[in-house]
Amino acid sequence: DVKVTQSSRYLVKRTGEKVFLECVQDMDHENMFWYRQDPGLGLRLIYFSYDVKMKEKGDIPEGYSVSREKKERFSLILESASTNQTSMYLCASLRDRNYGYTFGSGTRLTVV
Amino acid sequence: GQQLNQSPQSMFIQEGEDVSMNCTSSSIFNTWLWYKQDPGEGPVLLIALYKAGELTSNGRLTAQFGITRKDSFLNISASIPSDVGIYFCAGQLRGGTYKYIFGTGTRLKVLA
């Protein structure tokens, strides 16, 4: 089975900090995604990547950036954390369009 | 960004009852997926649907790809306490990329 690993389950950061969320997948998938999940809003796409060094904005990219230097690793960066970025962050990997995402366990980020 | 209309938002049911939920959209989809998310975990794929009218089962779960390609349904028969969680639909737009659009989720609580 594909495994998607998010490095932290819980994080607490201060406003203004630069925050790195790491995601690693072990099945050589080309496509990786970052979503945030908020009650009543479902999953909203922040950024995605089709291949190494390639990235595209999702629906809510403001305040975020990403890095994909290696195929297996996709990092989400909060340049200057704000309290409205307190959320559950989910990373996903995709084999191809017909197989659906495999999600990591999520990182619950609290910005204080 | 686009989202799918998923209903109901939440439901309490008695153990042993059948459950139905659905997702609708004004857009046409190529693929429908149904996920379940346990508390504190990432979503896990339950069922994938690829053709209009397709009916697919996974144990006590049955999902259908609507004939119009604009909706999908998930039924759970004889619910048990471990069915508790949030159920998400996700659709891939016709002609779309590798992105899936997610519903806002149905929170299911099963009373023993």
PDB file of C-alpha atoms in Angstrom, chain B residues 31-84:
ATOM      1  CA  THR B  31     -14.862  10.160 -11.623  1.00  0.00           C
ATOM      2  CA  TRP B  32     -16.496  10.072  -8.209  1.00  0.00           C
ATOM      3  CA  LEU B  33     -14.763   8.975  -5.052  1.00  0.00           C
ATOM      4  CA  TRP B  34     -16.058   8.380  -1.550  1.00  0.00           C
ATOM      5  CA  TYR B  35     -13.773   8.752   1.462  1.00  0.00           C
ATOM      6  CA  LYS B  36     -14.166   8.182   5.179  1.00  0.00           C
ATOM      7  CA  GLN B  37     -12.231  10.138   7.769  1.00  0.00           C
ATOM      8  CA  ASP B  38     -11.878   8.833  11.299  1.00  0.00           C
ATOM      9  CA  PRO B  39     -11.276  11.376  14.069  1.00  0.00           C
ATOM     10  CA  GLY B  40      -7.702  12.648  13.993  1.00  0.00           C
ATOM     11  CA  GLU B  41      -6.819  10.797  10.805  1.00  0.00           C
ATOM     12  CA  GLY B  42      -6.616  11.508   7.096  1.00  0.00           C
ATOM     13  CA  PRO B  43      -9.421  10.406   4.740  1.00  0.00           C
ATOM     14  CA  VAL B  44      -9.314   6.850   3.451  1.00  0.00           C
ATOM     15  CA  LEU B  45     -10.706   5.855   0.062  1.00  0.00           C
ATOM     16  CA  LEU B  46     -13.820   3.672   0.287  1.00  0.00           C
ATOM     17  CA  ILE B  47     -15.163   3.439  -3.244  1.00  0.00           C
ATOM     18  CA  ALA B  48     -14.227   4.789  -6.677  1.00  0.00           C
ATOM     19  CA  LEU B  49     -16.729   5.182  -9.535  1.00  0.00           C
ATOM     20  CA  TYR B  50     -15.718   5.702 -13.154  1.00  0.00           C
ATOM     21  CA  LYS B  51     -18.818   5.429 -15.350  1.00  0.00           C
ATOM     22  CA  ALA B  52     -22.251   7.022 -15.347  1.00  0.00           C
ATOM     23  CA  GLY B  53     -24.774   4.643 -13.799  1.00  0.00           C
ATOM     24  CA  GLU B  54     -22.078   2.508 -12.186  1.00  0.00           C
ATOM     25  CA  LEU B  55     -23.060   0.842  -8.922  1.00  0.00           C
ATOM     26  CA  THR B  56     -20.186  -0.429  -6.774  1.00  0.00           C
ATOM     27  CA  SER B  57     -20.129  -2.122  -3.396  1.00  0.00           C
ATOM     28  CA  ASN B  58     -17.487  -2.474  -0.720  1.00  0.00           C
ATOM     29  CA  GLY B  59     -18.860  -4.650   2.060  1.00  0.00           C
ATOM     30  CA  ARG B  60     -21.839  -2.863   3.585  1.00  0.00           C
ATOM     31  CA  LEU B  61     -21.172   0.230   1.486  1.00  0.00           C
ATOM     32  CA  THR B  62     -22.722   0.831  -1.919  1.00  0.00           C
ATOM     33  CA  ALA B  63     -22.128   3.883  -4.089  1.00  0.00           C
ATOM     34  CA  GLN B  64     -23.579   4.971  -7.392  1.00  0.00           C
ATOM     35  CA  PHE B  65     -22.401   7.309 -10.115  1.00  0.00           C
ATOM     36  CA  GLY B  66     -25.438   9.301 -11.186  1.00  0.00           C
ATOM     37  CA  ILE B  67     -26.731   8.961 -14.730  1.00  0.00           C
ATOM     38  CA  THR B  68     -26.447  12.694 -15.346  1.00  0.00           C
ATOM     39  CA  ARG B  69     -22.792  12.559 -14.169  1.00  0.00           C
ATOM     40  CA  LYS B  70     -23.602  15.418 -11.807  1.00  0.00           C
ATOM     41  CA  ASP B  71     -24.258  13.448  -8.652  1.00  0.00           C
ATOM     42  CA  SER B  72     -23.334  10.432  -6.600  1.00  0.00           C
ATOM     43  CA  PHE B  73     -24.844   8.507  -3.701  1.00  0.00           C
ATOM     44  CA  LEU B  74     -23.422   6.457  -0.853  1.00  0.00           C
ATOM     45  CA  ASN B  75     -25.438   3.987   1.169  1.00  0.00           C
ATOM     46  CA  ILE B  76     -24.329   2.169   4.293  1.00  0.00           C
ATOM     47  CA  SER B  77     -26.398  -0.798   5.325  1.00  0.00           C
ATOM     48  CA  ALA B  78     -26.841  -2.091   8.874  1.00  0.00           C
ATOM     49  CA  SER B  79     -24.659   0.583  10.459  1.00  0.00           C
ATOM     50  CA  ILE B  80     -22.323  -0.294  13.323  1.00  0.00           C
ATOM     51  CA  PRO B  81     -20.568   1.975  15.851  1.00  0.00           C
ATOM     52  CA  SER B  82     -17.270   1.952  13.916  1.00  0.00           C
ATOM     53  CA  ASP B  83     -19.032   3.612  10.969  1.00  0.00           C
ATOM     54  CA  VAL B  84     -18.791   6.874  12.900  1.00  0.00           C
TER      55      VAL B  84
END
